[in-house]
N, CA, C and O atoms as a Tinker XYZ file with bonds, in Angstrom:
   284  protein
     1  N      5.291000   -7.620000   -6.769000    73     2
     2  CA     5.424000   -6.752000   -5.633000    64     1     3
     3  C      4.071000   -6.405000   -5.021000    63     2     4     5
     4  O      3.836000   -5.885000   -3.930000    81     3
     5  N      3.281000   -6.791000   -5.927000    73     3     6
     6  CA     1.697000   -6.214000   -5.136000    64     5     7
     7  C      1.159000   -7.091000   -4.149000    63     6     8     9
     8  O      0.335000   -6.964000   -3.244000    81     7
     9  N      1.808000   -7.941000   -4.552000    73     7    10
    10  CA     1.250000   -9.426000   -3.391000    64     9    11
    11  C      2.109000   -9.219000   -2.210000    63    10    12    13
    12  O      1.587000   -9.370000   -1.106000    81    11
    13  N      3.087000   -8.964000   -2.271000    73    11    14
    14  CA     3.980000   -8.442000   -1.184000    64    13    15
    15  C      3.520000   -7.319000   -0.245000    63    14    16    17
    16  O      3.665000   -7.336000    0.977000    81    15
    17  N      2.951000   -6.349000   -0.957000    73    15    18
    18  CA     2.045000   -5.209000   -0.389000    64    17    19
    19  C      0.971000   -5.400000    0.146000    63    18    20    21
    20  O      0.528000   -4.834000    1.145000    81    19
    21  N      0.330000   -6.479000   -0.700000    73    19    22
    22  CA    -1.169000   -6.909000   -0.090000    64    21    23
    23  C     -0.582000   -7.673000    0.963000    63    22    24    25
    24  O     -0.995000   -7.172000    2.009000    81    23
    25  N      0.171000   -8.630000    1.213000    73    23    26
    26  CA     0.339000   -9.235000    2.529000    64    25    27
    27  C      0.922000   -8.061000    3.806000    63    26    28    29
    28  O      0.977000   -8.387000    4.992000    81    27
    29  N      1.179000   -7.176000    3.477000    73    27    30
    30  CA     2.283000   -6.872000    4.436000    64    29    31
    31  C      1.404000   -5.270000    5.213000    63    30    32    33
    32  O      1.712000   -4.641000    6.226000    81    31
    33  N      0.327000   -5.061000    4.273000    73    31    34
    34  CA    -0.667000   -4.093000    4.677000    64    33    35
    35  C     -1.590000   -4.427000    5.199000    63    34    36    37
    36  O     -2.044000   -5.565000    5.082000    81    35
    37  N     -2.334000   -3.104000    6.229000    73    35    38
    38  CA    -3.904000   -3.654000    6.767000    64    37    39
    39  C     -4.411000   -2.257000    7.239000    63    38    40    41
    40  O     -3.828000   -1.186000    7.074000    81    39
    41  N     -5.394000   -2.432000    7.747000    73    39    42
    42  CA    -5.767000   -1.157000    8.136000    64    41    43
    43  C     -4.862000   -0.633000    8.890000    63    42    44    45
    44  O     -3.911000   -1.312000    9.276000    81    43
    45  N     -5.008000    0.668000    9.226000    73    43    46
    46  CA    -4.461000    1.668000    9.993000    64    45    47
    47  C     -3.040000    1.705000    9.969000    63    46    48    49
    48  O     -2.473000    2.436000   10.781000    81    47
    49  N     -2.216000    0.865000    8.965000    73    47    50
    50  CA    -0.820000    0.942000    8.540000    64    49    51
    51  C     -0.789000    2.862000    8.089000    63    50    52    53
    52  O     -1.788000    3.554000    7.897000    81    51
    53  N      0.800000    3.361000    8.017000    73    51    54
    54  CA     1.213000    4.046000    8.073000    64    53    55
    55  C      2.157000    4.054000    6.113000    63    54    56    57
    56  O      3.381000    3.919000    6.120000    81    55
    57  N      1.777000    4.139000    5.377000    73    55    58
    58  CA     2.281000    4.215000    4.238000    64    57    59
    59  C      2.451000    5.509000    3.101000    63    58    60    61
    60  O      1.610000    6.375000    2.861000    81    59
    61  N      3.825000    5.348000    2.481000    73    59    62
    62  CA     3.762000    6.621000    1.592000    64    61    63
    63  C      3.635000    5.561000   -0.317000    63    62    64    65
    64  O      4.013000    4.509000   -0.833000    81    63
    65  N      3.052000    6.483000   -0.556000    73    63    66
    66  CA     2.928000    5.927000   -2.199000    64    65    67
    67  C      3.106000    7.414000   -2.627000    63    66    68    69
    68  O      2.656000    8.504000   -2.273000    81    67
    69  N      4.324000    6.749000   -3.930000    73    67    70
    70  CA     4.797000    7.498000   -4.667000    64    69    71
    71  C      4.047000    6.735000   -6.246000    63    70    72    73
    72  O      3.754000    5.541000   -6.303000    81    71
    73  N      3.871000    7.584000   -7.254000    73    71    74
    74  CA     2.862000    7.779000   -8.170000    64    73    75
    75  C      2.530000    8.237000   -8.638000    63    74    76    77
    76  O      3.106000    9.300000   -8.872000    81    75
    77  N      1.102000    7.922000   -9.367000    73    75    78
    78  CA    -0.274000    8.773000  -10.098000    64    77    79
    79  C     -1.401000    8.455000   -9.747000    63    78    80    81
    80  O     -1.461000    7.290000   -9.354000    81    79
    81  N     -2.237000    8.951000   -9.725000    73    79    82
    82  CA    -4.002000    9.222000   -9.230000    64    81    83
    83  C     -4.595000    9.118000  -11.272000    63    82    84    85
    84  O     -4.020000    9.777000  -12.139000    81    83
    85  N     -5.491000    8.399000  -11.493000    73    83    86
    86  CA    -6.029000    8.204000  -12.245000    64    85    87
    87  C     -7.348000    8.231000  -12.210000    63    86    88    89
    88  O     -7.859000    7.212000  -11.747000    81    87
    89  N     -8.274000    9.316000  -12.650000    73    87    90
    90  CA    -9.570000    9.004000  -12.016000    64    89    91
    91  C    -10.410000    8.803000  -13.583000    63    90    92    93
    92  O    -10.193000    9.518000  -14.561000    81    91
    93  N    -11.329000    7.740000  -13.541000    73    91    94
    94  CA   -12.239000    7.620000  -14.574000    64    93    95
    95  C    -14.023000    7.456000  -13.987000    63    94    96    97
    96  O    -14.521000    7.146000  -12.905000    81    95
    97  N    -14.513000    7.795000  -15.158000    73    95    98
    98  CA   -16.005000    8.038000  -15.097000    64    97    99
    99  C    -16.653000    7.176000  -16.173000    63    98   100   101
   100  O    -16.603000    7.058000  -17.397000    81    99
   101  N    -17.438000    6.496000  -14.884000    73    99   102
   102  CA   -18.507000    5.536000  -15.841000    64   101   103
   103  C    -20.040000    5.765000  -15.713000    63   102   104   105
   104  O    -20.367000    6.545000  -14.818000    81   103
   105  N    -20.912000    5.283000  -16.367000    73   103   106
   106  CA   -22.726000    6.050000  -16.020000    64   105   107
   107  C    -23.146000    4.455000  -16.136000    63   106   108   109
   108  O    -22.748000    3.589000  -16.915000    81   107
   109  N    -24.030000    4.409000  -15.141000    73   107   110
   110  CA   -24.887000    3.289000  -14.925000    64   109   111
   111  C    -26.246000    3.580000  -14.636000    63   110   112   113
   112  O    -26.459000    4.255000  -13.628000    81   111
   113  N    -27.345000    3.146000  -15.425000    73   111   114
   114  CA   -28.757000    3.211000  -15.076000    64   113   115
   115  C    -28.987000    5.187000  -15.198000    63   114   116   117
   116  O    -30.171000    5.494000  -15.341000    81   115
   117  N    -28.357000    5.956000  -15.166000    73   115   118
   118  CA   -28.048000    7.527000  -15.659000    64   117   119
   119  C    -27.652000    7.710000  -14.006000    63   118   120   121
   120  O    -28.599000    8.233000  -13.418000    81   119
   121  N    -26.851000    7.504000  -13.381000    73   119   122
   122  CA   -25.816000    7.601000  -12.493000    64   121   123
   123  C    -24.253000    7.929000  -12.935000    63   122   124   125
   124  O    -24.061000    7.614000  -14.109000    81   123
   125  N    -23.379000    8.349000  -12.439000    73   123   126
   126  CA   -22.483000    8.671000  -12.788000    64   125   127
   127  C    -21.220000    8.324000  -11.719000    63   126   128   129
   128  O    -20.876000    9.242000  -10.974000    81   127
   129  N    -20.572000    7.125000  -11.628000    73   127   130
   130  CA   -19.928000    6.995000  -10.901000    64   129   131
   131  C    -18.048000    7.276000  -11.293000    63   130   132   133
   132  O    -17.421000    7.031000  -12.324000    81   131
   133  N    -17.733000    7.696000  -10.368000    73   131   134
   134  CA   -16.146000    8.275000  -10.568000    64   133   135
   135  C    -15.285000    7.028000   -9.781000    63   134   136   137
   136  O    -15.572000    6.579000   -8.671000    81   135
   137  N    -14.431000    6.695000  -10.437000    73   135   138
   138  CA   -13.393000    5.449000  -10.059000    64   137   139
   139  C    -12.080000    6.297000   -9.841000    63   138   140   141
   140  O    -11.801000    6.944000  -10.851000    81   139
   141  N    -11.309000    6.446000   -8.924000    73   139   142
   142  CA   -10.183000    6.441000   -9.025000    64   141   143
   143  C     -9.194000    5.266000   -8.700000    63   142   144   145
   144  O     -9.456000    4.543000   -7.739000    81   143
   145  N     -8.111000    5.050000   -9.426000    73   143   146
   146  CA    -7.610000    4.560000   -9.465000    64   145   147
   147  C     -5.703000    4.816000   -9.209000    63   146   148   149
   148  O     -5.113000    5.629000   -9.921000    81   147
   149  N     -4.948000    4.000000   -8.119000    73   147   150
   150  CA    -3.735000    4.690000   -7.756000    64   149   151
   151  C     -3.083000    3.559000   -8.146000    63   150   152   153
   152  O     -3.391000    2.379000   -7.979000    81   151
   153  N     -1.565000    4.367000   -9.022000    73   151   154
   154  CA    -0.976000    3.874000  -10.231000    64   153   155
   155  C      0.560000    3.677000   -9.296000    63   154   156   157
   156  O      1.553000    3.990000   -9.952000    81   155
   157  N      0.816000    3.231000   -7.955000    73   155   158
   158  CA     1.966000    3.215000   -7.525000    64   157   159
   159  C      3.380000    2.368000   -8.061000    63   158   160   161
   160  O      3.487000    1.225000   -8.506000    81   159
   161  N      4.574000    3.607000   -7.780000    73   159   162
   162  CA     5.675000    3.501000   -8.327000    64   161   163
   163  C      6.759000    2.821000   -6.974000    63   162   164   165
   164  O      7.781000    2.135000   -6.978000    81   163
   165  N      6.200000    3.221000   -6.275000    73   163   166
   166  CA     6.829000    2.987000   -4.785000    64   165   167
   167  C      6.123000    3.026000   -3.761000    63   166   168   169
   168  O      5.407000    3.969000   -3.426000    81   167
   169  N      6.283000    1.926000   -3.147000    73   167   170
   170  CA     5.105000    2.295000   -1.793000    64   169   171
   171  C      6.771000    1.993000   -0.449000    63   170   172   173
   172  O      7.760000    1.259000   -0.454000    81   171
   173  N      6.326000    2.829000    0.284000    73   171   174
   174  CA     7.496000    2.868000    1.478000    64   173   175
   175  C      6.661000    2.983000    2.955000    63   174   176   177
   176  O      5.834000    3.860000    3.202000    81   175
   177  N      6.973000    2.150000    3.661000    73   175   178
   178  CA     6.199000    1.359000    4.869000    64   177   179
   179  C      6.654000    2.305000    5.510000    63   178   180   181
   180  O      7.808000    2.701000    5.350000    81   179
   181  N      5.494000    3.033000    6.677000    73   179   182
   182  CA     5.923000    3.811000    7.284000    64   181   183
   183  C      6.187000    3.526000    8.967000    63   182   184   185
   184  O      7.010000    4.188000    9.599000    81   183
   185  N      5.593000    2.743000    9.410000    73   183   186
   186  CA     5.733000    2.166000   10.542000    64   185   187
   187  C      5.844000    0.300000   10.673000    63   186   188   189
   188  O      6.179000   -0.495000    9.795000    81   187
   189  N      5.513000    0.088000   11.801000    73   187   190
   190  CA     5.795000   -1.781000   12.188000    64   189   191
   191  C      4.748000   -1.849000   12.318000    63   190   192   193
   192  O      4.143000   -0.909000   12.834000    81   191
   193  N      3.910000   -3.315000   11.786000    73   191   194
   194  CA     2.738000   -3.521000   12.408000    64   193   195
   195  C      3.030000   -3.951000   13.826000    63   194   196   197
   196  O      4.153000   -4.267000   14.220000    81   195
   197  N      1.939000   -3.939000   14.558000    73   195   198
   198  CA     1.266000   -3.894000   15.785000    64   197   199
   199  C      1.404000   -5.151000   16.242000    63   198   200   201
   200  O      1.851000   -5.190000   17.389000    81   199
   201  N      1.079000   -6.632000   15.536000    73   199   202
   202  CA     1.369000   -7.876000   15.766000    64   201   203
   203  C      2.181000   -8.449000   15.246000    63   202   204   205
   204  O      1.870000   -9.428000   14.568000    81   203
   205  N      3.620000   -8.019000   15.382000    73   203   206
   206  CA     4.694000   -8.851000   14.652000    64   205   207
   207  C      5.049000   -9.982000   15.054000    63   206   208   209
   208  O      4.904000  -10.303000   16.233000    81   207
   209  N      5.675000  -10.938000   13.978000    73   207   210
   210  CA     5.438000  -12.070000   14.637000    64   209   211
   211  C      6.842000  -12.350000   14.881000    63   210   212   213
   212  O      7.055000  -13.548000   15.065000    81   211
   213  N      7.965000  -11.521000   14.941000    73   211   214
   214  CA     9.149000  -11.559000   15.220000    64   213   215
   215  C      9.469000  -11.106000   16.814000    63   214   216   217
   216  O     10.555000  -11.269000   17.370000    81   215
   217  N      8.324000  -10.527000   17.391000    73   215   218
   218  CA     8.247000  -10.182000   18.885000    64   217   219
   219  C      9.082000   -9.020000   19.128000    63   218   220   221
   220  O      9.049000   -8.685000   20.312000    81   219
   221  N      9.732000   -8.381000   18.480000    73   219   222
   222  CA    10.137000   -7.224000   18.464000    64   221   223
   223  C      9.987000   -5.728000   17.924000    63   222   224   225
   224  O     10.713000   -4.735000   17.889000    81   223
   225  N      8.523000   -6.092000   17.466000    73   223   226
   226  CA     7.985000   -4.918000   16.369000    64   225   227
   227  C      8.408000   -4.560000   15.320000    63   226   228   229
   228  O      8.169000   -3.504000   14.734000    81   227
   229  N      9.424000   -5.880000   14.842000    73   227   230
   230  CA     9.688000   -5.993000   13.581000    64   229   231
   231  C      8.865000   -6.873000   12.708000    63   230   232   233
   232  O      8.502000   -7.976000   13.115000    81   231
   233  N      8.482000   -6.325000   11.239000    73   231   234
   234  CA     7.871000   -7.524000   10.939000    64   233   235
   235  C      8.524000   -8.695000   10.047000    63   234   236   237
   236  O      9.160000   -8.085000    9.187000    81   235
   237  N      8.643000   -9.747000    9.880000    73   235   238
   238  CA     8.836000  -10.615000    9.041000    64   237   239
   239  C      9.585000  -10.122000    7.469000    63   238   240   241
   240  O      8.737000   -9.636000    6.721000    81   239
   241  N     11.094000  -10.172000    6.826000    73   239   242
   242  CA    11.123000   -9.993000    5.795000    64   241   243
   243  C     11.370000   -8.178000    5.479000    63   242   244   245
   244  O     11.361000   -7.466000    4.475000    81   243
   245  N     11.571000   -7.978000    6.891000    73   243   246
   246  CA    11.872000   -6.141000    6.538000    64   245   247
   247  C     12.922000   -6.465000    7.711000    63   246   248   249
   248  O     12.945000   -7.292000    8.622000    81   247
   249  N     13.973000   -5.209000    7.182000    73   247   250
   250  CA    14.989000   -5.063000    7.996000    64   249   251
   251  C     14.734000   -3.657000    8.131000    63   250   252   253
   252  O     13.899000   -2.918000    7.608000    81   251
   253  N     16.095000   -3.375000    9.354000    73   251   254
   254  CA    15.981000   -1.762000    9.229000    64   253   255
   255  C     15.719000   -0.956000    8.640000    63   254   256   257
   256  O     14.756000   -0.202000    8.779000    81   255
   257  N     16.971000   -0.946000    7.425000    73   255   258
   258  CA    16.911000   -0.276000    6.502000    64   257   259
   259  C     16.515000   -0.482000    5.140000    63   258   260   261
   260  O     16.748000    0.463000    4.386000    81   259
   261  N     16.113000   -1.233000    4.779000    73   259   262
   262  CA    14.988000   -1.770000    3.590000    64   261   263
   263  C     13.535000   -1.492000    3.664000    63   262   264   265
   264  O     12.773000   -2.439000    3.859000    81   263
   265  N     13.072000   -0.286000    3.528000    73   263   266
   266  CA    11.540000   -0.914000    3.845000    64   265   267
   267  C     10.815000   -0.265000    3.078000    63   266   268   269
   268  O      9.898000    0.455000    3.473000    81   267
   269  N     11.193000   -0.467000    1.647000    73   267   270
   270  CA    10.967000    0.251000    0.311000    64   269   271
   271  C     10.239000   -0.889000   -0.698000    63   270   272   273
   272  O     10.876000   -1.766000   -1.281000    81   271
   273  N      8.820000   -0.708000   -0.785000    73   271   274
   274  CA     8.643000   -2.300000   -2.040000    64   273   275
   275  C      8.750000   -1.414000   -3.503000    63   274   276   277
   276  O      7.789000   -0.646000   -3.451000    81   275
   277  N      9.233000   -1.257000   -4.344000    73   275   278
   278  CA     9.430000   -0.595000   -5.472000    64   277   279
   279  C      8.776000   -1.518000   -6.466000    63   278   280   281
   280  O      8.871000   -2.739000   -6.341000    81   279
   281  N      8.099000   -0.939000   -7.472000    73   279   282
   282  CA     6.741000   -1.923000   -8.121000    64   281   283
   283  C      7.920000   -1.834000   -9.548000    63   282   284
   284  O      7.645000   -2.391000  -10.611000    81   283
């Protein structure tokens, strides 16, 4: 499902993720950098992209009422 997400996202998309926030801490050179990391359970498309290639501001592989990728 993530490849599905990675294709079907881009900037300035409109998305809800349902989930966890995971944040970890690593030290480099005595720096301290913080990683978070998002643990999604559901991601739900919130709008159409902009260049659909269905010409109707639908995109490819989503219907109306489907537009739920559940991981």
């Amino acid at each position: 499902m993530a490849e599905t997400v990675s294709h079907h996202l881009g900037k300035g998309r409109l998305v809800a993720v349902e989930g966890s926030l995971q944040i970890s801490k690593s030290e480099k050179d005595g720096r301290t950098y913080t990683n978070p990391q998002v643990i999604a359970n559901e991601v739900r498309f919130l709008d159409w992209p902009k260049d659909s290639k269905k010409g109707n501001g639908q995109s490819a592989g989503y219907d109306d009422d489907n537009f739920d990728v559940p991981f």
